[in-house]
Amino acid sequence: MKIKVIIVLLLMPFLAAAQASKSTKLFLPEKYDHYLELPYKKVGNWIGVMDLFIPQQSNKSTPLVLFVHGGGWTQGSKGTANQFKMFFNEGYAVATIEYRLAKDAPAPAAVEDVRSALCYLLNESKYHIDPDKVVLMGGSAGGHLALLAGYMQSNKQFDQDCSYQKPIKIAAVIDKFGITDVWEYIHSKSGSRNAIWLGDKAEEISFAKLLSPLQYINQNTPPTFIVHGTADPSVNYQQSVNLKKLLDANGVKNQMITIPDGLHGKFTSQQNAEINTAIIKFLKELGI
């Protein structure tokens, strides 16, 4: 009896590991080619990678959603394919990227990396990305980076290693509770801890403004879809209100969904489903 007990005890860690492995099986979309941990950039010892999902046997140009994760520019990762099922159902190509966090390099490194990933994908003809149907998407700090990189269009000031020679015209930006005014954010109670991303320029208002999407809005700004909760404790709801006001003032197509009493992305399943439906509708209306 004692021998049996000992054997069971010895096997328990392996059984638990097997069960954990089974329960956390990686989701990969069917009828898609998967390029996991695909390198797009190298800076010193840091290697920027992305997960790229391309519809199989797609010889025609394919719309792309380029996703940028959040985390206050100090943490976070590209996540998994599971969060993009809504786009796979519509046949979009999807890329989700890693970028340099504050511990790796201060601003504007993260913006430069998003632009580098964008240029990489536009340059690689084998992926059949439609350059006229590129969508940038992110939440929180990722929303900020998606807005900023998208609003730059063909402006090259953050393109440190982009060899793409043609004009860049982003088709749309999907912004979930993103930071639009960096100066206001880092001087807020919730955002001050992330001022580290600005490095030794954290007290330079001109540098913070240089990194703020609001500063780049004009009549040619890409159509923008915005989501924000009114009770967001991390990024002030007013940041998105100000974004919409400026987009409206410049005649830029946009849509903003307000989640009453919504926190920082912690919406209900029903609310998320409604948001996803609205996003797809917004893109379809743009012909994407």
CSV table of C-alpha atoms in Angstrom, one decimal:
chain,number,residue,atom,x,y,z
A,1,MET,CA,0.0,0.0,0.0
A,2,LYS,CA,2.8,2.4,0.9
A,3,ILE,CA,4.5,1.7,-2.4
A,4,LYS,CA,1.3,2.6,-4.3
A,5,VAL,CA,0.9,5.8,-2.4
A,6,ILE,CA,4.5,6.8,-3.1
A,7,ILE,CA,4.1,6.1,-6.8
A,8,VAL,CA,0.9,8.2,-7.0
A,9,LEU,CA,2.6,11.1,-5.2
A,10,LEU,CA,5.5,10.9,-7.5
A,11,LEU,CA,3.3,11.0,-10.6
A,12,MET,CA,1.0,13.9,-9.4
A,13,PRO,CA,3.3,16.7,-10.7
A,14,PHE,CA,3.5,15.1,-14.1
A,15,LEU,CA,-0.3,14.5,-14.2
A,16,ALA,CA,-0.9,18.1,-13.2
A,17,ALA,CA,1.5,19.4,-15.8
A,18,ALA,CA,-0.3,17.3,-18.5
A,19,GLN,CA,-3.7,18.6,-17.4
A,20,ALA,CA,-2.4,22.2,-17.4
A,21,SER,CA,-0.9,21.7,-20.9
A,22,LYS,CA,-4.2,20.3,-22.2
A,23,SER,CA,-6.3,23.0,-20.7
A,24,THR,CA,-4.0,25.8,-22.0
A,25,LYS,CA,-3.7,24.4,-25.5
A,26,LEU,CA,-2.8,27.2,-27.9
A,27,PHE,CA,-5.6,28.3,-30.1
A,28,LEU,CA,-4.7,28.8,-33.8
A,29,PRO,CA,-7.2,29.8,-36.4
A,30,GLU,CA,-8.1,27.2,-39.1
A,31,LYS,CA,-7.4,27.9,-42.7
A,32,TYR,CA,-4.7,30.4,-41.7
A,33,ASP,CA,-0.9,30.2,-42.0
A,34,HIS,CA,0.7,30.9,-38.6
A,35,TYR,CA,4.0,32.7,-38.2
A,36,LEU,CA,4.7,32.6,-34.5
A,37,GLU,CA,7.5,34.6,-32.9
A,38,LEU,CA,8.4,36.1,-36.3
A,39,PRO,CA,11.3,38.6,-35.9
A,40,TYR,CA,10.7,42.0,-37.5
A,41,LYS,CA,13.4,44.0,-35.9
A,42,LYS,CA,16.7,43.8,-33.9
A,43,VAL,CA,18.2,46.6,-31.7
A,44,GLY,CA,21.3,45.5,-29.8
A,45,ASN,CA,20.3,42.4,-27.9
A,46,TRP,CA,16.6,43.1,-28.1
A,47,ILE,CA,14.6,41.3,-30.9
A,48,GLY,CA,11.2,42.5,-31.8
A,49,VAL,CA,8.8,39.6,-32.7
A,50,MET,CA,5.2,39.3,-33.8
A,51,ASP,CA,2.7,36.6,-34.3
A,52,LEU,CA,1.2,36.8,-37.8
A,53,PHE,CA,-1.8,35.0,-39.1
A,54,ILE,CA,-2.5,35.1,-42.9
A,55,PRO,CA,-5.5,33.4,-44.6
A,56,GLN,CA,-4.3,30.3,-46.5
A,57,GLN,CA,-4.2,30.3,-50.3
A,58,SER,CA,-4.7,34.0,-50.3
A,59,ASN,CA,-3.2,35.3,-53.5
A,60,LYS,CA,-5.3,38.5,-53.4
A,61,SER,CA,-4.5,41.5,-51.2
A,62,THR,CA,-5.7,40.9,-47.7
A,63,PRO,CA,-6.8,43.5,-45.1
A,64,LEU,CA,-4.6,43.6,-42.0
A,65,VAL,CA,-5.3,44.3,-38.3
A,66,LEU,CA,-2.0,45.2,-36.5
A,67,PHE,CA,-2.6,44.9,-32.8
A,68,VAL,CA,-0.6,46.7,-30.1
A,69,HIS,CA,-0.9,45.5,-26.5
A,70,GLY,CA,-1.3,47.7,-23.5
A,71,GLY,CA,0.4,47.9,-20.1
A,72,GLY,CA,1.4,51.5,-19.5
A,73,TRP,CA,4.4,51.2,-21.8
A,74,THR,CA,6.1,49.2,-18.9
A,75,GLN,CA,4.6,45.7,-19.1
A,76,GLY,CA,2.4,43.4,-21.2
A,77,SER,CA,2.8,41.1,-24.1
A,78,LYS,CA,1.4,40.4,-27.5
A,79,GLY,CA,-1.1,37.8,-26.2
A,80,THR,CA,-2.5,35.0,-28.2
A,81,ALA,CA,-4.7,34.4,-31.2
A,82,ASN,CA,-7.7,33.7,-29.1
A,83,GLN,CA,-8.5,37.5,-28.8
A,84,PHE,CA,-8.8,37.9,-32.5
A,85,LYS,CA,-11.5,35.4,-33.5
A,86,MET,CA,-13.8,38.3,-34.6
A,87,PHE,CA,-11.3,39.2,-37.3
A,88,PHE,CA,-10.5,35.6,-38.3
A,89,ASN,CA,-14.2,35.1,-38.9
A,90,GLU,CA,-14.1,37.9,-41.4
A,91,GLY,CA,-10.9,36.7,-43.2
A,92,TYR,CA,-8.6,39.5,-42.0
A,93,ALA,CA,-4.9,39.0,-41.6
A,94,VAL,CA,-3.8,39.7,-38.0
A,95,ALA,CA,-0.4,40.7,-36.5
A,96,THR,CA,0.2,41.1,-32.8
A,97,ILE,CA,3.6,42.5,-31.8
A,98,GLU,CA,6.0,42.9,-29.0
A,99,TYR,CA,7.7,46.3,-28.6
A,100,ARG,CA,10.4,47.8,-26.4
A,101,LEU,CA,9.0,48.5,-22.9
A,102,ALA,CA,10.4,51.2,-20.6
A,103,LYS,CA,12.9,48.8,-19.2
A,104,ASP,CA,14.3,48.2,-22.7
A,105,ALA,CA,14.3,51.7,-23.9
A,106,PRO,CA,12.5,55.0,-23.2
A,107,ALA,CA,10.2,56.8,-25.5
A,108,PRO,CA,9.8,57.1,-28.4
A,109,ALA,CA,11.2,53.5,-28.8
A,110,ALA,CA,7.8,51.8,-28.6
A,111,VAL,CA,6.4,54.1,-31.3
A,112,GLU,CA,9.4,53.4,-33.5
A,113,ASP,CA,8.8,49.7,-33.1
A,114,VAL,CA,5.2,49.8,-34.1
A,115,ARG,CA,6.1,51.8,-37.2
A,116,SER,CA,8.9,49.2,-37.9
A,117,ALA,CA,6.5,46.3,-37.7
A,118,LEU,CA,4.1,48.2,-40.0
A,119,CYS,CA,6.8,48.8,-42.5
A,120,TYR,CA,8.0,45.2,-42.3
A,121,LEU,CA,4.6,43.9,-43.1
A,122,LEU,CA,4.1,46.3,-46.0
A,123,ASN,CA,7.5,45.5,-47.5
A,124,GLU,CA,7.0,41.7,-47.4
A,125,SER,CA,4.9,41.0,-50.6
A,126,LYS,CA,4.7,37.3,-49.8
A,127,TYR,CA,2.1,38.1,-47.1
A,128,HIS,CA,-0.2,39.8,-49.6
A,129,ILE,CA,-1.1,42.6,-47.2
A,130,ASP,CA,-3.4,45.2,-48.9
A,131,PRO,CA,-1.6,48.6,-48.2
A,132,ASP,CA,-4.9,50.4,-48.5
A,133,LYS,CA,-6.6,48.3,-45.9
A,134,VAL,CA,-4.3,48.4,-42.8
A,135,VAL,CA,-6.0,48.9,-39.4
A,136,LEU,CA,-4.1,49.7,-36.2
A,137,MET,CA,-5.7,48.6,-33.0
A,138,GLY,CA,-4.8,48.7,-29.3
A,139,GLY,CA,-6.0,49.3,-25.8
A,140,SER,CA,-4.7,51.6,-23.1
A,141,ALA,CA,-1.0,52.3,-23.8
A,142,GLY,CA,-1.5,50.1,-26.9
A,143,GLY,CA,-4.4,52.3,-27.9
A,144,HIS,CA,-2.1,55.3,-27.6
A,145,LEU,CA,0.6,53.6,-29.7
A,146,ALA,CA,-1.9,52.6,-32.3
A,147,LEU,CA,-3.3,56.1,-32.5
A,148,LEU,CA,0.1,57.7,-32.7
A,149,ALA,CA,1.6,55.3,-35.2
A,150,GLY,CA,-1.6,55.4,-37.3
A,151,TYR,CA,-2.0,59.2,-37.3
A,152,MET,CA,1.6,59.6,-38.5
A,153,GLN,CA,0.6,58.2,-41.9
A,154,SER,CA,3.6,59.0,-44.1
A,155,ASN,CA,5.2,61.3,-41.5
A,156,LYS,CA,8.7,59.7,-41.0
A,157,GLN,CA,9.8,61.2,-37.7
A,158,PHE,CA,9.4,58.0,-35.8
A,159,ASP,CA,10.6,55.7,-38.7
A,160,GLN,CA,14.2,54.8,-37.6
A,161,ASP,CA,14.6,51.7,-39.7
A,162,CYS,CA,11.7,51.7,-42.2
A,163,SER,CA,12.7,51.0,-45.8
A,164,TYR,CA,9.1,51.2,-47.1
A,165,GLN,CA,9.3,53.8,-49.9
A,166,LYS,CA,5.6,54.2,-50.8
A,167,PRO,CA,3.2,56.5,-49.1
A,168,ILE,CA,1.6,55.0,-45.9
A,169,LYS,CA,-2.1,55.6,-45.6
A,170,ILE,CA,-3.7,53.8,-42.6
A,171,ALA,CA,-7.3,52.8,-43.3
A,172,ALA,CA,-8.6,53.0,-39.7
A,173,VAL,CA,-7.5,53.0,-36.0
A,174,ILE,CA,-9.4,51.1,-33.3
A,175,ASP,CA,-8.7,52.7,-30.0
A,176,LYS,CA,-9.9,51.2,-26.7
A,177,PHE,CA,-9.5,53.6,-23.8
A,178,GLY,CA,-6.2,54.8,-25.1
A,179,ILE,CA,-4.0,57.7,-23.9
A,180,THR,CA,-4.4,60.7,-26.2
A,181,ASP,CA,-2.7,63.4,-24.2
A,182,VAL,CA,0.5,62.1,-22.6
A,183,TRP,CA,1.3,65.2,-20.5
A,184,GLU,CA,-2.1,65.1,-18.9
A,185,TYR,CA,-1.9,61.4,-18.3
A,186,ILE,CA,1.5,61.2,-16.7
A,187,HIS,CA,0.5,64.1,-14.3
A,188,SER,CA,-2.6,62.2,-13.3
A,189,LYS,CA,-2.7,60.1,-10.1
A,190,SER,CA,-3.0,56.8,-12.1
A,191,GLY,CA,-0.6,57.7,-14.8
A,192,SER,CA,2.3,59.2,-12.9
A,193,ARG,CA,3.9,55.8,-12.2
A,194,ASN,CA,4.3,55.3,-16.0
A,195,ALA,CA,6.1,58.6,-16.5
A,196,ILE,CA,9.2,56.3,-16.4
A,197,TRP,CA,8.6,55.6,-20.1
A,198,LEU,CA,9.6,59.2,-20.9
A,199,GLY,CA,12.9,58.7,-19.3
A,200,ASP,CA,14.9,61.9,-18.5
A,201,LYS,CA,12.4,63.9,-20.5
A,202,ALA,CA,9.4,63.2,-18.2
A,203,GLU,CA,9.2,66.9,-17.3
A,204,GLU,CA,9.5,68.3,-20.8
A,205,ILE,CA,6.0,69.2,-21.9
A,206,SER,CA,7.2,69.6,-25.5
A,207,PHE,CA,8.3,66.0,-25.6
A,208,ALA,CA,5.1,64.7,-24.1
A,209,LYS,CA,3.1,66.7,-26.7
A,210,LEU,CA,5.3,65.2,-29.4
A,211,LEU,CA,4.0,61.8,-28.3
A,212,SER,CA,0.4,62.8,-28.0
A,213,PRO,CA,-2.0,61.7,-30.8
A,214,LEU,CA,-4.1,64.8,-30.3
A,215,GLN,CA,-1.3,66.9,-31.8
A,216,TYR,CA,-1.5,65.1,-35.2
A,217,ILE,CA,-5.2,65.3,-36.0
A,218,ASN,CA,-6.1,67.0,-39.2
A,219,GLN,CA,-8.6,66.5,-42.1
A,220,ASN,CA,-6.5,63.5,-43.4
A,221,THR,CA,-6.5,61.6,-40.1
A,222,PRO,CA,-7.6,57.9,-40.4
A,223,PRO,CA,-11.2,57.1,-39.4
A,224,THR,CA,-11.2,56.2,-35.7
A,225,PHE,CA,-13.3,53.9,-33.6
A,226,ILE,CA,-13.2,54.7,-29.8
A,227,VAL,CA,-14.3,52.7,-26.8
A,228,HIS,CA,-14.1,54.0,-23.2
A,229,GLY,CA,-15.8,53.5,-19.9
A,230,THR,CA,-16.9,56.5,-17.9
A,231,ALA,CA,-15.5,55.1,-14.6
A,232,ASP,CA,-12.1,54.2,-16.0
A,233,PRO,CA,-9.7,54.5,-13.0
A,234,SER,CA,-6.5,54.3,-15.2
A,235,VAL,CA,-7.1,56.5,-18.2
A,236,ASN,CA,-9.5,59.4,-17.8
A,237,TYR,CA,-12.6,59.0,-19.9
A,238,GLN,CA,-12.1,62.7,-20.9
A,239,GLN,CA,-9.1,61.7,-22.9
A,240,SER,CA,-11.4,59.9,-25.4
A,241,VAL,CA,-14.0,62.7,-25.2
A,242,ASN,CA,-11.3,65.2,-26.2
A,243,LEU,CA,-10.2,62.9,-29.0
A,244,LYS,CA,-13.7,62.6,-30.5
A,245,LYS,CA,-14.2,66.4,-30.2
A,246,LEU,CA,-11.0,67.1,-32.2
A,247,LEU,CA,-11.9,64.4,-34.8
A,248,ASP,CA,-15.3,65.9,-35.2
A,249,ALA,CA,-13.9,69.4,-35.6
A,250,ASN,CA,-11.7,68.2,-38.4
A,251,GLY,CA,-14.4,66.3,-40.2
A,252,VAL,CA,-12.8,62.9,-39.5
A,253,LYS,CA,-15.1,59.9,-39.6
A,254,ASN,CA,-15.3,58.4,-36.1
A,255,GLN,CA,-17.5,56.5,-33.7
A,256,MET,CA,-17.3,56.4,-30.0
A,257,ILE,CA,-18.9,53.9,-27.7
A,258,THR,CA,-19.3,55.0,-24.1
A,259,ILE,CA,-19.7,52.3,-21.5
A,260,PRO,CA,-21.6,53.8,-18.5
A,261,ASP,CA,-19.7,53.1,-15.3
A,262,GLY,CA,-17.3,51.0,-17.3
A,263,LEU,CA,-13.8,50.4,-15.8
A,264,HIS,CA,-10.5,50.0,-17.6
A,265,GLY,CA,-11.5,47.5,-20.2
A,266,LYS,CA,-13.4,45.4,-17.6
A,267,PHE,CA,-16.6,45.2,-19.6
A,268,THR,CA,-19.3,42.5,-19.5
A,269,SER,CA,-19.4,39.7,-22.0
A,270,GLN,CA,-22.5,41.3,-23.6
A,271,GLN,CA,-20.8,44.7,-23.8
A,272,ASN,CA,-17.7,43.2,-25.4
A,273,ALA,CA,-19.8,41.3,-27.9
A,274,GLU,CA,-21.7,44.5,-28.9
A,275,ILE,CA,-18.3,46.4,-29.2
A,276,ASN,CA,-16.9,43.7,-31.5
A,277,THR,CA,-20.0,43.8,-33.7
A,278,ALA,CA,-19.8,47.5,-33.9
A,279,ILE,CA,-16.1,47.4,-34.8
A,280,ILE,CA,-16.7,45.0,-37.7
A,281,LYS,CA,-19.6,47.1,-38.9
A,282,PHE,CA,-17.4,50.2,-38.8
A,283,LEU,CA,-14.7,48.6,-40.8
A,284,LYS,CA,-17.1,47.2,-43.4
A,285,GLU,CA,-18.7,50.6,-43.8
A,286,LEU,CA,-15.2,51.8,-44.7
A,287,GLY,CA,-14.8,49.1,-47.3
A,288,ILE,CA,-12.2,47.2,-45.3
